[in-house]
PDB file of C-alpha atoms in Angstrom:
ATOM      1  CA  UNK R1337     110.290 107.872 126.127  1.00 90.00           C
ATOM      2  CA  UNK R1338     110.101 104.202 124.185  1.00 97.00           C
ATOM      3  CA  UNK R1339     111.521 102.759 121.258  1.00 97.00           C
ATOM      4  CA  UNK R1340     109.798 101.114 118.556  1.00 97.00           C
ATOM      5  CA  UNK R1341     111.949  98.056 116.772  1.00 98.00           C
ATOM      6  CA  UNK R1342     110.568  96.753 113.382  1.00 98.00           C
ATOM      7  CA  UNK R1343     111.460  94.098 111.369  1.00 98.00           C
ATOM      8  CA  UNK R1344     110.049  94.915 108.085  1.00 98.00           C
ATOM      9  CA  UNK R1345     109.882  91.240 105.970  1.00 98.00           C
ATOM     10  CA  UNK R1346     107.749  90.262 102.282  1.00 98.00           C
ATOM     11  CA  UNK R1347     104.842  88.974 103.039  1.00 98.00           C
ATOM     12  CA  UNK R1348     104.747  86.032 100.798  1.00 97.00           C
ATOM     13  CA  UNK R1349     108.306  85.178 100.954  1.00 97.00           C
ATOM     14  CA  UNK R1350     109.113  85.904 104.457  1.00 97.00           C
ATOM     15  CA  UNK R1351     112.359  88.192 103.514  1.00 98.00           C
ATOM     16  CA  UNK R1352     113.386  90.967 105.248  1.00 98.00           C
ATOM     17  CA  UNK R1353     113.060  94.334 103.090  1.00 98.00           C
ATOM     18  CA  UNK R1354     116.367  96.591 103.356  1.00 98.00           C
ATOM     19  CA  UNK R1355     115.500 100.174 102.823  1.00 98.00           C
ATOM     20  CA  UNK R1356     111.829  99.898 104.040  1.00 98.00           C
ATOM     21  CA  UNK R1357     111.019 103.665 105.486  1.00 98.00           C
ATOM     22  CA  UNK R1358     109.511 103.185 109.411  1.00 98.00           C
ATOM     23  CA  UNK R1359     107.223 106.657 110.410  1.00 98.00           C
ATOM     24  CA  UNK R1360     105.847 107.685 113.393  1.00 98.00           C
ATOM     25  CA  UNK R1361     102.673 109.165 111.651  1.00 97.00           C
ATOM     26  CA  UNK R1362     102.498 113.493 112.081  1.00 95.00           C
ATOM     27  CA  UNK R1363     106.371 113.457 113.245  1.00 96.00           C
ATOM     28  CA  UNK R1364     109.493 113.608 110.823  1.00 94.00           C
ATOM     29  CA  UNK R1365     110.595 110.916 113.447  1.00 97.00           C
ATOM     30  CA  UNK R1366     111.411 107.555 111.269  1.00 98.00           C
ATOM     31  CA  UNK R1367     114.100 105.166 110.052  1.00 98.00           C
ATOM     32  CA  UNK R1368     114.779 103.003 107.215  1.00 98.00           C
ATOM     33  CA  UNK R1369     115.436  99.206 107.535  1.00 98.00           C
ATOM     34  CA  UNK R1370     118.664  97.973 107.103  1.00 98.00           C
ATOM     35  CA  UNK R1371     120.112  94.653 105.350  1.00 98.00           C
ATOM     36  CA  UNK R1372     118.019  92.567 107.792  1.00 98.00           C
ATOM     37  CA  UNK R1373     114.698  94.598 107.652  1.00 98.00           C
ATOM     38  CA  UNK R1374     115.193  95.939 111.147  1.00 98.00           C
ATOM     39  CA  UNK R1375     114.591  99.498 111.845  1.00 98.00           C
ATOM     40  CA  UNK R1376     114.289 101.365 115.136  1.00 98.00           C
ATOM     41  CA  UNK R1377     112.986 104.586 116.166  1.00 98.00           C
ATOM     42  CA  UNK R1378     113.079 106.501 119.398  1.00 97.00           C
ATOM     43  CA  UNK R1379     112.011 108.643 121.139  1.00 97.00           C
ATOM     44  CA  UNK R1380     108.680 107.377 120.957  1.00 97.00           C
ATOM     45  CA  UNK R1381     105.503 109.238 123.253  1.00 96.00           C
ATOM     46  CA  UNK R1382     103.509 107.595 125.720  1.00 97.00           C
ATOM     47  CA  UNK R1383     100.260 106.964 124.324  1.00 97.00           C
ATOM     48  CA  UNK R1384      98.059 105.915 121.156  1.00 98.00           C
ATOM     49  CA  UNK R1385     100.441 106.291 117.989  1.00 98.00           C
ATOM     50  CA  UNK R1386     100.695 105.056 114.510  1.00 98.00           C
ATOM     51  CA  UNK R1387     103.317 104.344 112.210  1.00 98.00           C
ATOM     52  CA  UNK R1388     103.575 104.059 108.486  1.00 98.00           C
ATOM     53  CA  UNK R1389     105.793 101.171 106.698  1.00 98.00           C
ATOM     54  CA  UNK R1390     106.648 100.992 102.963  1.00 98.00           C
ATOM     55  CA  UNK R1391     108.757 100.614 100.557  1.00 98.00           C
ATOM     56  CA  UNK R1392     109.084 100.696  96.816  1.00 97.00           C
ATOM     57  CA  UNK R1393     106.977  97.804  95.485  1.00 97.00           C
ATOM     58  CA  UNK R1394     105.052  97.095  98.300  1.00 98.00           C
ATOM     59  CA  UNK R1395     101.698  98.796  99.671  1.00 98.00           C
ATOM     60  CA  UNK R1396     102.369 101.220 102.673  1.00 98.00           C
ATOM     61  CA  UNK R1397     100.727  99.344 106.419  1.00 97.00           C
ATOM     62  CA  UNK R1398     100.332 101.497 109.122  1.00 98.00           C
ATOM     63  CA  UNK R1399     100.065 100.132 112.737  1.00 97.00           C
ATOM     64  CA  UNK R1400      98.685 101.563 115.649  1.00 97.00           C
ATOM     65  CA  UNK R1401      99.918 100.789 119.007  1.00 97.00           C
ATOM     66  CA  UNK R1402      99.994 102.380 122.105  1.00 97.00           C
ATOM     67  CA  UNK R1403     103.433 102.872 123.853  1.00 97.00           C
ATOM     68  CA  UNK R1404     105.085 102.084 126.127  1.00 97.00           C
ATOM     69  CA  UNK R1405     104.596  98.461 124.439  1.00 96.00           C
ATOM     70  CA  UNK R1406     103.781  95.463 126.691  1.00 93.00           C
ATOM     71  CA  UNK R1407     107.021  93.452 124.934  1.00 91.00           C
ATOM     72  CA  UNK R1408     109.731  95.296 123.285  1.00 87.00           C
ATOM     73  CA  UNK R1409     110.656  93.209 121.038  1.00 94.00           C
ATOM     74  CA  UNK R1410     110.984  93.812 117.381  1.00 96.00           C
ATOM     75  CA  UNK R1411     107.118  93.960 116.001  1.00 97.00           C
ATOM     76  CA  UNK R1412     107.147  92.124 112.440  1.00 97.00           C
ATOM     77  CA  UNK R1413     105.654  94.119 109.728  1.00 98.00           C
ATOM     78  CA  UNK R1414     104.696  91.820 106.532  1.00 98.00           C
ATOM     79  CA  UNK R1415     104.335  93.939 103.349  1.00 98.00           C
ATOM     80  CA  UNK R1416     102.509  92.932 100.601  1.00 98.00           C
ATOM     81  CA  UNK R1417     103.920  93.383  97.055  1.00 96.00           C
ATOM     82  CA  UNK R1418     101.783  96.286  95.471  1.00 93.00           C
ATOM     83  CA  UNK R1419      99.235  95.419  92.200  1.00 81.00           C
TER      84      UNK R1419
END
């Protein structure tokens, strides 16, 4: 099993997003970023899988990767504010 660590910032600004939700797409498997827009979730499946980031304000990305990752380190996620 893996574990996927986000880091959930604004695009424009560069500033992490507390409270940003983190979802492994098709699972109720997620977490929410805390004060410094970090997030992890585990137990993540072998193989091709996508998850959905977004918050309040900001238009949902979703990111597919395919586990186990290469480099665990914490994947940035840049939202962008939503029109």
């Amino acid at each position: 099993q893996n574990t996927f660590r986000a880091r959930v910032v604004d695009a424009h600004e560069g500033a992490p997003i507390p409270g940003a939700s983190v979802v492994l797409e098709g699972t109720a498997l997620g977490a929410t970023t805390g004060p410094d827009g970090r997030a992890v979730v585990a137990p993540v499946p072998d193989g091709p899988q996508a998850f959905v980031v977004s918050s309040v304000g900001y238009a949902p990305q979703r990111l597919a990767l395919t586990f186990p990752l290469a480099d665990t380190a914490a994947v940035e996620v840049a939202l962008e504010e939503d029109e």
